[in-house]
mmCIF file of C-alpha atoms in Angstrom:
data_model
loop_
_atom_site.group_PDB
_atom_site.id
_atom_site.type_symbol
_atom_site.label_atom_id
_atom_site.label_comp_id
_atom_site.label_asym_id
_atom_site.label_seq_id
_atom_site.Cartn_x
_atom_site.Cartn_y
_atom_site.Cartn_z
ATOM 1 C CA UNK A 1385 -65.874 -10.740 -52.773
ATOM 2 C CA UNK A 1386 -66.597 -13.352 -49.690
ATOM 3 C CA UNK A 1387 -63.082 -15.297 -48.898
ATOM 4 C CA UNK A 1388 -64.912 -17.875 -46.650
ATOM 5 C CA UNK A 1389 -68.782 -18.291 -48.228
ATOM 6 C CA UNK A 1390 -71.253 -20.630 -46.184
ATOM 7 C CA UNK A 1391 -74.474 -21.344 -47.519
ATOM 8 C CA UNK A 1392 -77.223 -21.047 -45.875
ATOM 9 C CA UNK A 1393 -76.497 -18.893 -43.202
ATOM 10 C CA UNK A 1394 -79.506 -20.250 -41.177
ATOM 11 C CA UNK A 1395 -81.426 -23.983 -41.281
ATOM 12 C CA UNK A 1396 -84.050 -25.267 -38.941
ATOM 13 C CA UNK A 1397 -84.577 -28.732 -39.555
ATOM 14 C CA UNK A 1398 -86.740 -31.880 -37.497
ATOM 15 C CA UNK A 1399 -84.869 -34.273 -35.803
ATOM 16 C CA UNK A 1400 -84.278 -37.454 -38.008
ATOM 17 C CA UNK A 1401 -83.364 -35.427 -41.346
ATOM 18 C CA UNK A 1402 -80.392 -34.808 -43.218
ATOM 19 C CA UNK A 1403 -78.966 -31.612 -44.480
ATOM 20 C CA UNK A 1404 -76.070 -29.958 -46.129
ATOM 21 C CA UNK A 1405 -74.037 -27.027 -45.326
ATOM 22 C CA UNK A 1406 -71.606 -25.708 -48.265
ATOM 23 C CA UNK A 1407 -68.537 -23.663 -47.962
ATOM 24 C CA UNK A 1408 -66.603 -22.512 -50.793
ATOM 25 C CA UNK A 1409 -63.201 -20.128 -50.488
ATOM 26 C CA UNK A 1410 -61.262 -18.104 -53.095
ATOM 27 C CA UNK A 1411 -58.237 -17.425 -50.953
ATOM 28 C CA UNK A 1412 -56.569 -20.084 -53.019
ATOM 29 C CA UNK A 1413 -55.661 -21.920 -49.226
ATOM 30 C CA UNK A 1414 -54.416 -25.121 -49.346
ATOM 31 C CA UNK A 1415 -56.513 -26.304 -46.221
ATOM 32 C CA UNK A 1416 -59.818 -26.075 -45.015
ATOM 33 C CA UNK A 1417 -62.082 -27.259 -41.646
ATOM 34 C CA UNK A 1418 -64.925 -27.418 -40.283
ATOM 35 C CA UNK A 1419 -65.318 -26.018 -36.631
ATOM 36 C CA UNK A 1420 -68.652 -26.221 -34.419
ATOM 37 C CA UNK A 1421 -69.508 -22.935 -31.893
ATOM 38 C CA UNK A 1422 -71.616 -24.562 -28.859
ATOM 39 C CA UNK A 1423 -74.032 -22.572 -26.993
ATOM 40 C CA UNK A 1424 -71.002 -21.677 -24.539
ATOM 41 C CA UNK A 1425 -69.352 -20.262 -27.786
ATOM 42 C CA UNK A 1426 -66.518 -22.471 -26.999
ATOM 43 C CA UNK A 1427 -64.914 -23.459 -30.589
ATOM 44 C CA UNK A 1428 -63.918 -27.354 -31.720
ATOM 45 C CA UNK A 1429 -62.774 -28.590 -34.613
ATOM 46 C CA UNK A 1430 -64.765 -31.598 -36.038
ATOM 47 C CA UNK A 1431 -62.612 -31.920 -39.749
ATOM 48 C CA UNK A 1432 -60.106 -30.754 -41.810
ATOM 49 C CA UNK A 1433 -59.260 -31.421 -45.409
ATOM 50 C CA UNK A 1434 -55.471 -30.224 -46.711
ATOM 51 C CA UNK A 1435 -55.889 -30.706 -50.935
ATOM 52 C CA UNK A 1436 -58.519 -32.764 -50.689
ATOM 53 C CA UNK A 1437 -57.593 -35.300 -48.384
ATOM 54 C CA UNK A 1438 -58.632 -35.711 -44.763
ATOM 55 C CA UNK A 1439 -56.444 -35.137 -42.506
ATOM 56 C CA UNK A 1440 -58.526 -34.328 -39.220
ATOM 57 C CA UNK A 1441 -61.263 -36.507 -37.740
ATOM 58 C CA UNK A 1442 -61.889 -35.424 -34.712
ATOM 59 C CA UNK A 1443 -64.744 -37.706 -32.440
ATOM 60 C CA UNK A 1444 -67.569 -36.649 -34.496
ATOM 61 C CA UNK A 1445 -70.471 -38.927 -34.713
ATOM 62 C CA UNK A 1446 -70.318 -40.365 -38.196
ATOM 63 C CA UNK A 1447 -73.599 -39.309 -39.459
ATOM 64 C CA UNK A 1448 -71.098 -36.508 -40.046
ATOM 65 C CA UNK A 1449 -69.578 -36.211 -43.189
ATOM 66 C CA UNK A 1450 -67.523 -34.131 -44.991
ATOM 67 C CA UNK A 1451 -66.951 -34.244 -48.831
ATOM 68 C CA UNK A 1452 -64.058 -32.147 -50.695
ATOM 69 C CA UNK A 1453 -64.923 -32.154 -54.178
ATOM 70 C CA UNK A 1454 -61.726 -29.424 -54.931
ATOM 71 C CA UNK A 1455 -59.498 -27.430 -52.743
ATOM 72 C CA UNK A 1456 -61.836 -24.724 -52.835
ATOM 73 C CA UNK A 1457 -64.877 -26.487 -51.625
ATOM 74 C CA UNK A 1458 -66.114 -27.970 -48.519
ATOM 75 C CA UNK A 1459 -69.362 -29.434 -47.529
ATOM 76 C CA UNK A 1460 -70.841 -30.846 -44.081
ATOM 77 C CA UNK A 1461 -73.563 -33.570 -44.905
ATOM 78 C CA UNK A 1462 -75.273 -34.549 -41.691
ATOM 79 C CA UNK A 1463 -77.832 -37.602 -41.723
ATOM 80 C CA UNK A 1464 -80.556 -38.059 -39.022
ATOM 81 C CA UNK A 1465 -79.877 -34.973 -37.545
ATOM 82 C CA UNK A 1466 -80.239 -34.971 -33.400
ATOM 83 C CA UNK A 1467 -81.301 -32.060 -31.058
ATOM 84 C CA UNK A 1468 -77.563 -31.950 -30.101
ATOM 85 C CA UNK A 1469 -76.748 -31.176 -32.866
ATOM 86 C CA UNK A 1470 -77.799 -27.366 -32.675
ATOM 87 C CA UNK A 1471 -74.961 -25.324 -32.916
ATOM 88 C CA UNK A 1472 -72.999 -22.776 -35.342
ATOM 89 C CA UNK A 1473 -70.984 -24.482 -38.133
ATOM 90 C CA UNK A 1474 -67.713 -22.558 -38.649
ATOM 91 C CA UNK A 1475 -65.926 -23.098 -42.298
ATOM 92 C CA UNK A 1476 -62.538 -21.971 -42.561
ATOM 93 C CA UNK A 1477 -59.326 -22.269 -44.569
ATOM 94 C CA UNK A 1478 -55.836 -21.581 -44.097
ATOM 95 C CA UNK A 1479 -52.397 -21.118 -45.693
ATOM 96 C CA UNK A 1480 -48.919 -21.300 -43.945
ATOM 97 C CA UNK A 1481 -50.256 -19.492 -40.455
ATOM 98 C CA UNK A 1482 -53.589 -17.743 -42.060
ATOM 99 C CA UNK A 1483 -56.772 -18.953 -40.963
ATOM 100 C CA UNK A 1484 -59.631 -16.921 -42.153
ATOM 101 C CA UNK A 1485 -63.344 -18.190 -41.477
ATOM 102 C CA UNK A 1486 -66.758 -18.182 -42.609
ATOM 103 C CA UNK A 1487 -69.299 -16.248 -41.294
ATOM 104 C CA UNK A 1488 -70.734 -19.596 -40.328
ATOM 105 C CA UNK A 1489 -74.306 -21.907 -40.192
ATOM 106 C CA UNK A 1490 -76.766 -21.588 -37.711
ATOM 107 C CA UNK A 1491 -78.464 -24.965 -37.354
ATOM 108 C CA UNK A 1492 -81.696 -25.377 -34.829
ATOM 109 C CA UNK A 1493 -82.797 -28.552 -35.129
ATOM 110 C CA UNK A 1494 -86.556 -28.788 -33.538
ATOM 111 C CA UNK B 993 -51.501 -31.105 -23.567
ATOM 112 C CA UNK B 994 -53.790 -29.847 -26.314
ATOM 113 C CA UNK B 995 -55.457 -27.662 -24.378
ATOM 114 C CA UNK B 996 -55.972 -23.394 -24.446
ATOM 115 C CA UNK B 997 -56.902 -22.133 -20.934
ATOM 116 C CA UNK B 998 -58.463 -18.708 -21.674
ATOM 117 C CA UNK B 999 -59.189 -16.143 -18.583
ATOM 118 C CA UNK B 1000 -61.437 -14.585 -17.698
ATOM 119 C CA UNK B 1001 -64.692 -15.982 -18.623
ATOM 120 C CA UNK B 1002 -66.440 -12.323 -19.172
ATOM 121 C CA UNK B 1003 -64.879 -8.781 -18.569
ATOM 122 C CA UNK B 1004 -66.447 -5.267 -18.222
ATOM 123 C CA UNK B 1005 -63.928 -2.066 -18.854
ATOM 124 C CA UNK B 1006 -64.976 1.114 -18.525
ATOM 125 C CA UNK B 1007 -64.250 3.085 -21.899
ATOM 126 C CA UNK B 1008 -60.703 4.157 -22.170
ATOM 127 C CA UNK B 1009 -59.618 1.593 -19.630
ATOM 128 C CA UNK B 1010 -56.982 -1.457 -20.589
ATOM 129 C CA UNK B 1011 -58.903 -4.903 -21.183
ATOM 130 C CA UNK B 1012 -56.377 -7.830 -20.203
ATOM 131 C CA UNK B 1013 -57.033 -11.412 -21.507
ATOM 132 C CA UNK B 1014 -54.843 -14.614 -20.543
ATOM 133 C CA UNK B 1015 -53.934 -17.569 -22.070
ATOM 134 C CA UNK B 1016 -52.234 -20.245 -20.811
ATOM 135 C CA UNK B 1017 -51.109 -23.851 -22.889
ATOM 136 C CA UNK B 1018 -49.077 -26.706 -21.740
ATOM 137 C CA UNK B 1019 -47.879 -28.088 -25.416
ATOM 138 C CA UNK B 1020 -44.210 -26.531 -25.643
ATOM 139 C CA UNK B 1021 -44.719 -27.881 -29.949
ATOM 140 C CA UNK B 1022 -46.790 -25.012 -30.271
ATOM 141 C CA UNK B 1023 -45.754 -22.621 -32.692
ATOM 142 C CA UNK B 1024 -48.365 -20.136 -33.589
ATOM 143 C CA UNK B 1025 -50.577 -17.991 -31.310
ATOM 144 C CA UNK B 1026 -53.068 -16.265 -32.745
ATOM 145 C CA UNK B 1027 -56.152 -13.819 -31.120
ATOM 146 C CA UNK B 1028 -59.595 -13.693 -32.704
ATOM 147 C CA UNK B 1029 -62.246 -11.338 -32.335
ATOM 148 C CA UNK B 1030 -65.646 -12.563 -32.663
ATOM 149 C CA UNK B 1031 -68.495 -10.266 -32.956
ATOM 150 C CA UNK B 1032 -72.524 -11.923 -32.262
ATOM 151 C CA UNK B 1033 -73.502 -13.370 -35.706
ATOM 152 C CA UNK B 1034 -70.486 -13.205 -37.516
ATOM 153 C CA UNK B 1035 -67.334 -15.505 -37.594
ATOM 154 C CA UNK B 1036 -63.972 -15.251 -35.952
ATOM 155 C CA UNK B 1037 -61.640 -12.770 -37.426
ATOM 156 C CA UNK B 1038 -58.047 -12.604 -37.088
ATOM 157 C CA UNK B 1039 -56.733 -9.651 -34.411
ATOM 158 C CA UNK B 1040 -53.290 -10.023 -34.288
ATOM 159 C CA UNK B 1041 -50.710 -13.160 -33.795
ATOM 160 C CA UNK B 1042 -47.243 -14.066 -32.473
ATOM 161 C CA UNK B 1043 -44.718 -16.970 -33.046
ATOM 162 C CA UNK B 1044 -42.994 -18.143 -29.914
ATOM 163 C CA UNK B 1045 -39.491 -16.685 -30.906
ATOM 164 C CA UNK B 1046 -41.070 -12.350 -29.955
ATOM 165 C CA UNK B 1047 -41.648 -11.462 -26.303
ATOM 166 C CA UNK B 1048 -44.296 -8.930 -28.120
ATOM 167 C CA UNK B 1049 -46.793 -7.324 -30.692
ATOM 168 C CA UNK B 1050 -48.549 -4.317 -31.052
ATOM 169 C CA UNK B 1051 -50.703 -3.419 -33.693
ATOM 170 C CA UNK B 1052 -52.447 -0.250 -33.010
ATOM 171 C CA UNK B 1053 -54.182 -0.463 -29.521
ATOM 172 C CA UNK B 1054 -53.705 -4.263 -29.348
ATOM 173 C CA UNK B 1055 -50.603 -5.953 -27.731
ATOM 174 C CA UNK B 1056 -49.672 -9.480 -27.549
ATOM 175 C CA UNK B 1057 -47.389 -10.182 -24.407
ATOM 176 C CA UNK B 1058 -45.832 -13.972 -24.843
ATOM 177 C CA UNK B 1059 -43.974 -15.600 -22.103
ATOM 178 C CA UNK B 1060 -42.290 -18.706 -23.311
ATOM 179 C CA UNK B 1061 -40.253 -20.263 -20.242
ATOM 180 C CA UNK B 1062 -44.184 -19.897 -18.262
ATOM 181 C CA UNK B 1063 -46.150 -20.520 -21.534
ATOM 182 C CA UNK B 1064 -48.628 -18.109 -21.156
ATOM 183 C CA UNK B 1065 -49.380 -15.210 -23.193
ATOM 184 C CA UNK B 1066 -52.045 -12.357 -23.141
ATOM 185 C CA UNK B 1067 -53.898 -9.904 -25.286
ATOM 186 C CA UNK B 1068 -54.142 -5.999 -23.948
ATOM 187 C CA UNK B 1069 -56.599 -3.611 -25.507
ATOM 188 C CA UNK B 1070 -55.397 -0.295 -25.035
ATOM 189 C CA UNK B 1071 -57.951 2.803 -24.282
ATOM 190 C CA UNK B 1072 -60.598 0.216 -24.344
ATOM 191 C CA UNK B 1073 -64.040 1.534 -26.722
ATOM 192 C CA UNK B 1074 -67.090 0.271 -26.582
ATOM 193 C CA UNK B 1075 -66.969 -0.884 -30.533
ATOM 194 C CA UNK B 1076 -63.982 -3.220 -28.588
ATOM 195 C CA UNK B 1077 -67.528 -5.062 -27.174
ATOM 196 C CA UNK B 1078 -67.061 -8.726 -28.618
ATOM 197 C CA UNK B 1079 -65.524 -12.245 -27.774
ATOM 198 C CA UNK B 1080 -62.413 -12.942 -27.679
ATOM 199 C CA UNK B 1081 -60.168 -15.826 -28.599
ATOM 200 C CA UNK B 1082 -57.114 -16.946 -28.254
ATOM 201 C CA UNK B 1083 -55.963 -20.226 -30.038
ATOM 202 C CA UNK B 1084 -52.522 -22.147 -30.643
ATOM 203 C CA UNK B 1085 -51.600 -24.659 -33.127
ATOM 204 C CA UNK B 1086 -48.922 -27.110 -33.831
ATOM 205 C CA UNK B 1087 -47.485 -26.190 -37.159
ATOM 206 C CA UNK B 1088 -48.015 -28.972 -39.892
ATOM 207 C CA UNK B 1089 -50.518 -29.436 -42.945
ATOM 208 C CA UNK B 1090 -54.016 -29.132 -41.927
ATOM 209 C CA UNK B 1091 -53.157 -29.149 -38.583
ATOM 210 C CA UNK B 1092 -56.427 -27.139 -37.076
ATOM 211 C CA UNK B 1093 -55.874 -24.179 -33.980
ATOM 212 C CA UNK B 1094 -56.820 -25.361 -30.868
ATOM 213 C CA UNK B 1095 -59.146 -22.146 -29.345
ATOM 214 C CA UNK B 1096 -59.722 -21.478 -25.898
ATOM 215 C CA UNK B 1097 -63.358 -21.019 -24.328
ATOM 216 C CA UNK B 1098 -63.682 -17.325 -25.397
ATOM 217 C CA UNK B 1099 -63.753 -13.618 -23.006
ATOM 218 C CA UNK B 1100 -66.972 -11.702 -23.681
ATOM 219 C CA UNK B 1101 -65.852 -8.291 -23.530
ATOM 220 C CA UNK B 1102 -67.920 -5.492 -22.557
ATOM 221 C CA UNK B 1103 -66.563 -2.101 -22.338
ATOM 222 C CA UNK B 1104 -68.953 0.656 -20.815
ATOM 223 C CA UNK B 1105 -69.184 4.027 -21.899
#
């Protein structure tokens, strides 16, 4: 059983759509974020969400959004999507010291 | 102040050798320093941590040395093997709810049989 479960694992899209990445835990983790791997691997955070409610918005263009339907679920909806905006898309949640993450999104945009 | 200043960039041990990784942070509110491994196509996943009140960790061939009064602290890989091949991370965070860890840039690892 997956703790950290992205879907889909890969998406190549055309500049100037919009697409969804989901992430879903069952670690039963309070809080849970969104981090973006560059091509330098280097690691940011973008959001995170603690019960639901936002609590990091890091500068993210906002054609980014996040949407926490339930502590277990997060989901990256990104509108008009730009060729800078190829990366990896890291879920993760965490609990008291804990972070545990996703096996993440590959998105090429083309 | 928010940043994790990770050295080297990229590091080749020979197997059975000791790979040495350095961190270094300038936020004294830190409270929680973790180490991730990442290996290509999958996600980070937790090696081994420390809180800034131990000097040091060990879990099996991994040791966390933590310097408070320079804030610095390092990850040593003991007897180095070439499954050890992977990026490394370490990270920091200020304790509160949802705060996120703060990574630095990442040591590709390479050991060489």
């Amino acid at each position: 059983d997956t703790a950290v479960s992205q879907t889909p694992k890969y998406l190549v899209t055309q500049m100037g759509n919009d697409k969804s990445i989901k992430c879903e835990q069952n670690l039963g983790h309070d809080t849970m974020y969104w981090y973006k791997q560059d091509s330098k691997k280097f690691l940011k955070i973008m959001f995170s969400y603690n019960n639901k409610e936002l609590i990091i918005n890091e500068t993210v263009p906002n054609r980014f959004s996040p949407k926490s339907p339930d502590k277990a679920h997060l989901n990256l909806h990104i509108n008009s999507l730009e060729l800078g905006d190829s990366a990896v898309y890291f879920c993760a949640s965490s609990q008291v010291g804990g972070y545990t993450f996703g096996s993440g999104t590959r998105l090429t945009v083309v | 102040q928010q940043q994790v200043k990770q050295s080297p960039q990229s590091l080749i041990v020979q197997k059975g050798g000791i790979s040495i990784i350095n961190c270094a942070y300038e936020n004294t509110a830190f409270d929680y320093f973790p180490w991730y491994q990442q290996f290509p196509g999958k996600g980070p996943a937790l090696l081994i941590a420390i809180r800034p009140d131990v000097s040091e960790k060990k879990e099996g061939r991994f040791t966390i040395s933590f310097n408070k009064s320079a804030k610095q602290f390092s990850l040593h890989i003991m007897d180095s093997q070439p499954g050890d091949s992977a990026t490394y991370f370490c990270a920091a965070r200020v304790y509160q709810a949802g705060t996120a860890l703060i990574f630095g840039k990442g040591t590709t690892l390479s050991v060489s049989s």
